[in-house]
Amino acid sequence: MSDAGSIPVVETFHSLQGEGHHYGRSAFFIRLAGCNVGCTWCDTKHSWPMANHAKQDVDALALQATQAKDAGAAFVVITGGEPLHHNLQPLTDALDRSCGLPIHLETSGVDQLSGRFDWVTLSPKRHRPPQQALLSRCDELKVVVLDTDDVSFAHAMANDTSTATHLLVQPVWDSETAQELAIHHVKQHPRWRLSLQNHKFLQIR
Ligand code: SF4
């Protein structure tokens, strides 16, 4: 876990948001360490053990975000791992103080929300359902689809979001079956959009 002024970080980088509602936009990413959600398809398993990743000072992270802003980043993305395993208030306070960019969060929603965010992307997992408060709060619901049960799960999750929430399904990378399921779902449900992991197609971070 994090203490007040530091938090374990896997990596920081300035790239394009590769997926979801804001895909294709310039963003500065802070990937936090630690996740106990255990998704079988996870593509960031190296982030799971918190102890493998050094803590960084939140003000130093905010300084990096400010430098990325000067280089063109439009917003900051706090991702993981599962970022909400940590109290994110000190980090978002530091970003608010010195960076001033909108702050986005990508979370599975298994923990309570902490910190202040301009945009919350909730990517709930069937085997670890999210906190109800995050379903009500999220700006974007992005459900990863591997099989038909995930499509049913997407519907159930959407029922608990607000009418303003953007709804997206994202097929598991490299699965034709998942792609077909996601495309079929979007064709039949006009509120839903397809999310693709464009950064993987482009071979960028
Ligand atoms: Fe991986 Fe995210 Fe699932 Fe954690 S919640 S196991 S980081 S996909």
Coordinates of C-alpha atoms and ligand atoms in Angstrom, one line a residue:
M1 CA 0.0 0.0 0.0
S2 CA 1.0 3.6 -0.3
D3 CA 1.9 6.0 2.5
A4 CA 0.8 9.6 2.3
G5 CA 3.5 10.9 0.0
S6 CA 4.6 8.0 -2.1
I7 CA 3.1 5.2 -4.1
P8 CA 4.5 2.1 -6.0
V9 CA 4.9 2.8 -9.7
V10 CA 5.4 0.3 -12.5
E11 CA 6.0 2.9 -15.2
T12 CA 5.2 6.4 -16.4
F13 CA 5.0 7.3 -20.1
H14 CA 3.6 9.8 -22.5
S15 CA 1.7 8.2 -25.4
L16 CA -1.7 8.0 -27.0
Q17 CA -4.7 6.7 -25.1
G18 CA -5.1 3.4 -26.9
E19 CA -8.6 2.3 -26.0
G20 CA -12.0 3.4 -24.7
H21 CA -13.9 6.7 -25.2
H22 CA -10.7 8.9 -25.3
Y23 CA -8.7 6.6 -27.6
G24 CA -6.2 8.4 -29.9
R25 CA -5.7 11.4 -27.6
S26 CA -2.3 12.5 -26.2
A27 CA -2.0 11.3 -22.5
F28 CA 0.5 10.9 -19.7
F29 CA 0.1 7.5 -18.0
I30 CA 1.0 6.6 -14.4
R31 CA 0.8 2.8 -14.0
L32 CA 0.6 1.9 -10.4
A33 CA 1.7 -1.4 -9.0
G34 CA -0.4 -4.0 -7.2
C35 CA -3.5 -6.0 -8.3
N36 CA -5.2 -8.9 -6.6
V37 CA -8.2 -9.2 -9.0
G38 CA -6.6 -12.0 -11.0
C39 CA -8.0 -11.8 -14.5
T40 CA -6.8 -14.7 -16.6
W41 CA -6.4 -12.5 -19.7
C42 CA -4.5 -9.7 -17.9
D43 CA -1.8 -8.1 -20.1
T44 CA -0.1 -6.3 -17.2
K45 CA 0.6 -9.3 -14.9
H46 CA 4.0 -7.8 -14.1
S47 CA 2.2 -5.1 -12.2
W48 CA 0.5 -7.5 -9.8
P49 CA 3.2 -7.7 -7.0
M50 CA 3.5 -4.3 -5.3
A51 CA 6.8 -5.2 -3.7
N52 CA 8.5 -5.6 -7.1
H53 CA 8.0 -1.9 -7.8
A54 CA 9.7 1.1 -6.1
K55 CA 7.6 3.8 -4.5
Q56 CA 7.8 7.3 -6.1
D57 CA 7.0 10.6 -4.5
V58 CA 3.6 12.0 -5.6
D59 CA 5.1 15.4 -6.2
A60 CA 7.8 13.9 -8.4
L61 CA 5.0 12.2 -10.4
A62 CA 3.1 15.5 -10.7
L63 CA 6.3 17.1 -12.0
Q64 CA 6.6 14.4 -14.7
A65 CA 2.9 15.0 -15.6
T66 CA 3.6 18.8 -15.9
Q67 CA 6.5 18.1 -18.2
A68 CA 4.3 15.8 -20.3
K69 CA 1.7 18.6 -20.4
D70 CA 4.4 21.0 -21.8
A71 CA 5.1 18.3 -24.4
G72 CA 1.4 18.1 -25.4
A73 CA -0.4 15.7 -23.1
A74 CA -4.1 16.5 -22.8
F75 CA -4.8 14.5 -19.6
V76 CA -3.3 12.2 -17.1
V77 CA -4.4 8.5 -16.8
I78 CA -3.9 6.7 -13.5
T79 CA -4.0 3.0 -14.3
G80 CA -2.5 -0.2 -13.1
G81 CA -2.6 -2.8 -11.8
E82 CA -5.6 -1.8 -9.8
P83 CA -5.0 1.8 -8.8
L84 CA -7.7 1.9 -6.1
H85 CA -5.8 -0.6 -4.0
H86 CA -4.2 2.6 -2.9
N87 CA -5.5 5.8 -1.4
L88 CA -5.2 8.1 -4.5
Q89 CA -6.0 11.3 -2.7
P90 CA -2.4 12.4 -2.2
L91 CA -1.6 11.7 -5.8
T92 CA -4.6 13.6 -7.3
D93 CA -4.0 16.4 -4.8
A94 CA -0.4 16.7 -6.1
L95 CA -1.5 16.6 -9.7
D96 CA -4.1 19.3 -9.0
R97 CA -1.6 21.5 -7.3
S98 CA 1.1 21.5 -9.9
C99 CA -0.1 20.0 -13.2
G100 CA -3.6 21.1 -13.8
L101 CA -4.4 18.5 -16.4
P102 CA -7.7 16.6 -16.3
I103 CA -7.2 13.4 -14.3
H104 CA -8.6 10.1 -15.6
L105 CA -8.9 6.8 -13.7
E106 CA -9.0 3.3 -15.0
T107 CA -10.2 0.8 -12.5
S108 CA -12.0 -2.5 -12.0
G109 CA -13.9 -1.0 -9.2
V110 CA -13.3 -3.6 -6.5
D111 CA -12.3 -1.0 -4.0
Q112 CA -13.9 2.3 -2.8
L113 CA -13.1 5.4 -4.8
S114 CA -10.4 7.7 -3.4
G115 CA -9.0 10.8 -5.0
R116 CA -10.6 13.4 -7.3
F117 CA -11.2 12.5 -10.9
D118 CA -12.5 14.3 -14.0
W119 CA -13.1 11.0 -15.8
V120 CA -13.6 7.5 -14.4
T121 CA -13.4 4.4 -16.7
L122 CA -14.9 1.4 -14.9
S123 CA -13.8 -2.0 -16.3
P124 CA -15.7 -4.4 -14.1
K125 CA -14.8 -8.1 -13.9
R126 CA -17.3 -10.9 -13.7
H127 CA -15.4 -12.8 -11.0
R128 CA -15.0 -9.7 -8.8
P129 CA -18.0 -7.4 -9.2
P130 CA -17.4 -3.7 -8.6
Q131 CA -18.6 -1.4 -5.8
Q132 CA -22.1 -0.1 -6.5
A133 CA -20.9 3.5 -6.0
L134 CA -18.4 3.2 -8.8
L135 CA -21.1 1.9 -11.2
S136 CA -23.2 5.0 -10.4
R137 CA -20.2 7.4 -10.7
C138 CA -18.4 6.1 -13.8
D139 CA -18.3 8.2 -17.0
E140 CA -17.4 5.2 -19.1
L141 CA -18.3 1.5 -18.6
K142 CA -15.8 -0.7 -20.6
V143 CA -16.5 -4.4 -20.4
V144 CA -13.9 -6.8 -21.6
V145 CA -15.6 -9.6 -23.6
L146 CA -14.2 -13.2 -23.9
D147 CA -17.4 -15.2 -24.0
T148 CA -21.2 -14.9 -24.0
D149 CA -21.4 -14.7 -20.2
D150 CA -19.4 -11.5 -20.4
V151 CA -22.0 -10.0 -22.8
S152 CA -24.7 -10.8 -20.2
F153 CA -22.5 -9.3 -17.5
A154 CA -22.1 -6.2 -19.6
H155 CA -25.9 -5.8 -19.8
A156 CA -26.3 -6.3 -16.0
M157 CA -23.6 -3.7 -15.2
A158 CA -25.0 -1.2 -17.6
N159 CA -28.4 -1.4 -15.8
D160 CA -26.7 0.1 -12.7
T161 CA -25.0 3.0 -14.5
S162 CA -26.4 6.5 -15.2
T163 CA -28.0 7.3 -18.5
A164 CA -25.0 9.6 -19.3
T165 CA -22.5 6.8 -19.0
H166 CA -20.7 5.8 -22.2
L167 CA -21.1 2.0 -22.8
L168 CA -18.3 0.1 -24.5
V169 CA -17.4 -3.6 -25.0
Q170 CA -13.8 -4.5 -25.7
P171 CA -12.9 -7.9 -27.1
V172 CA -10.1 -9.8 -25.5
W173 CA -7.0 -9.2 -27.6
D174 CA -6.3 -11.8 -30.2
S175 CA -9.6 -13.7 -29.9
E176 CA -11.7 -13.9 -33.1
T177 CA -14.6 -15.3 -31.1
A178 CA -14.5 -12.4 -28.7
Q179 CA -14.3 -9.9 -31.6
E180 CA -17.4 -11.5 -33.2
L181 CA -19.3 -11.5 -30.0
A182 CA -18.5 -7.8 -29.3
I183 CA -19.3 -6.7 -32.9
H184 CA -22.6 -8.6 -32.8
H185 CA -23.5 -7.0 -29.4
V186 CA -22.8 -3.5 -30.7
K187 CA -24.8 -4.0 -33.9
Q188 CA -27.8 -4.9 -31.9
H189 CA -27.5 -2.3 -29.1
P190 CA -27.2 1.4 -30.3
R191 CA -26.0 2.7 -27.0
W192 CA -23.0 0.5 -27.0
R193 CA -19.7 1.1 -28.9
L194 CA -16.8 -1.1 -29.7
S195 CA -13.5 -0.4 -28.0
L196 CA -10.3 -1.8 -29.5
Q197 CA -6.8 -1.8 -28.1
N198 CA -5.4 0.4 -30.9
H199 CA -2.0 0.8 -29.2
K200 CA -1.5 -2.9 -29.7
F201 CA -2.3 -2.6 -33.4
L202 CA 0.1 0.3 -33.6
Q203 CA 2.7 -1.4 -31.5
I204 CA 3.1 1.5 -29.2
R205 CA 2.7 1.7 -25.4
Ligands
SF4_1 FE1 -5.0 -7.2 -14.8 FE2 -6.6 -5.1 -14.5 FE3 -7.6 -7.6 -14.1 FE4 -5.8 -6.5 -12.4 S1 -7.9 -5.8 -12.8 S2 -5.7 -8.6 -13.2 S3 -4.5 -5.3 -13.8 S4 -6.9 -6.8 -16.0

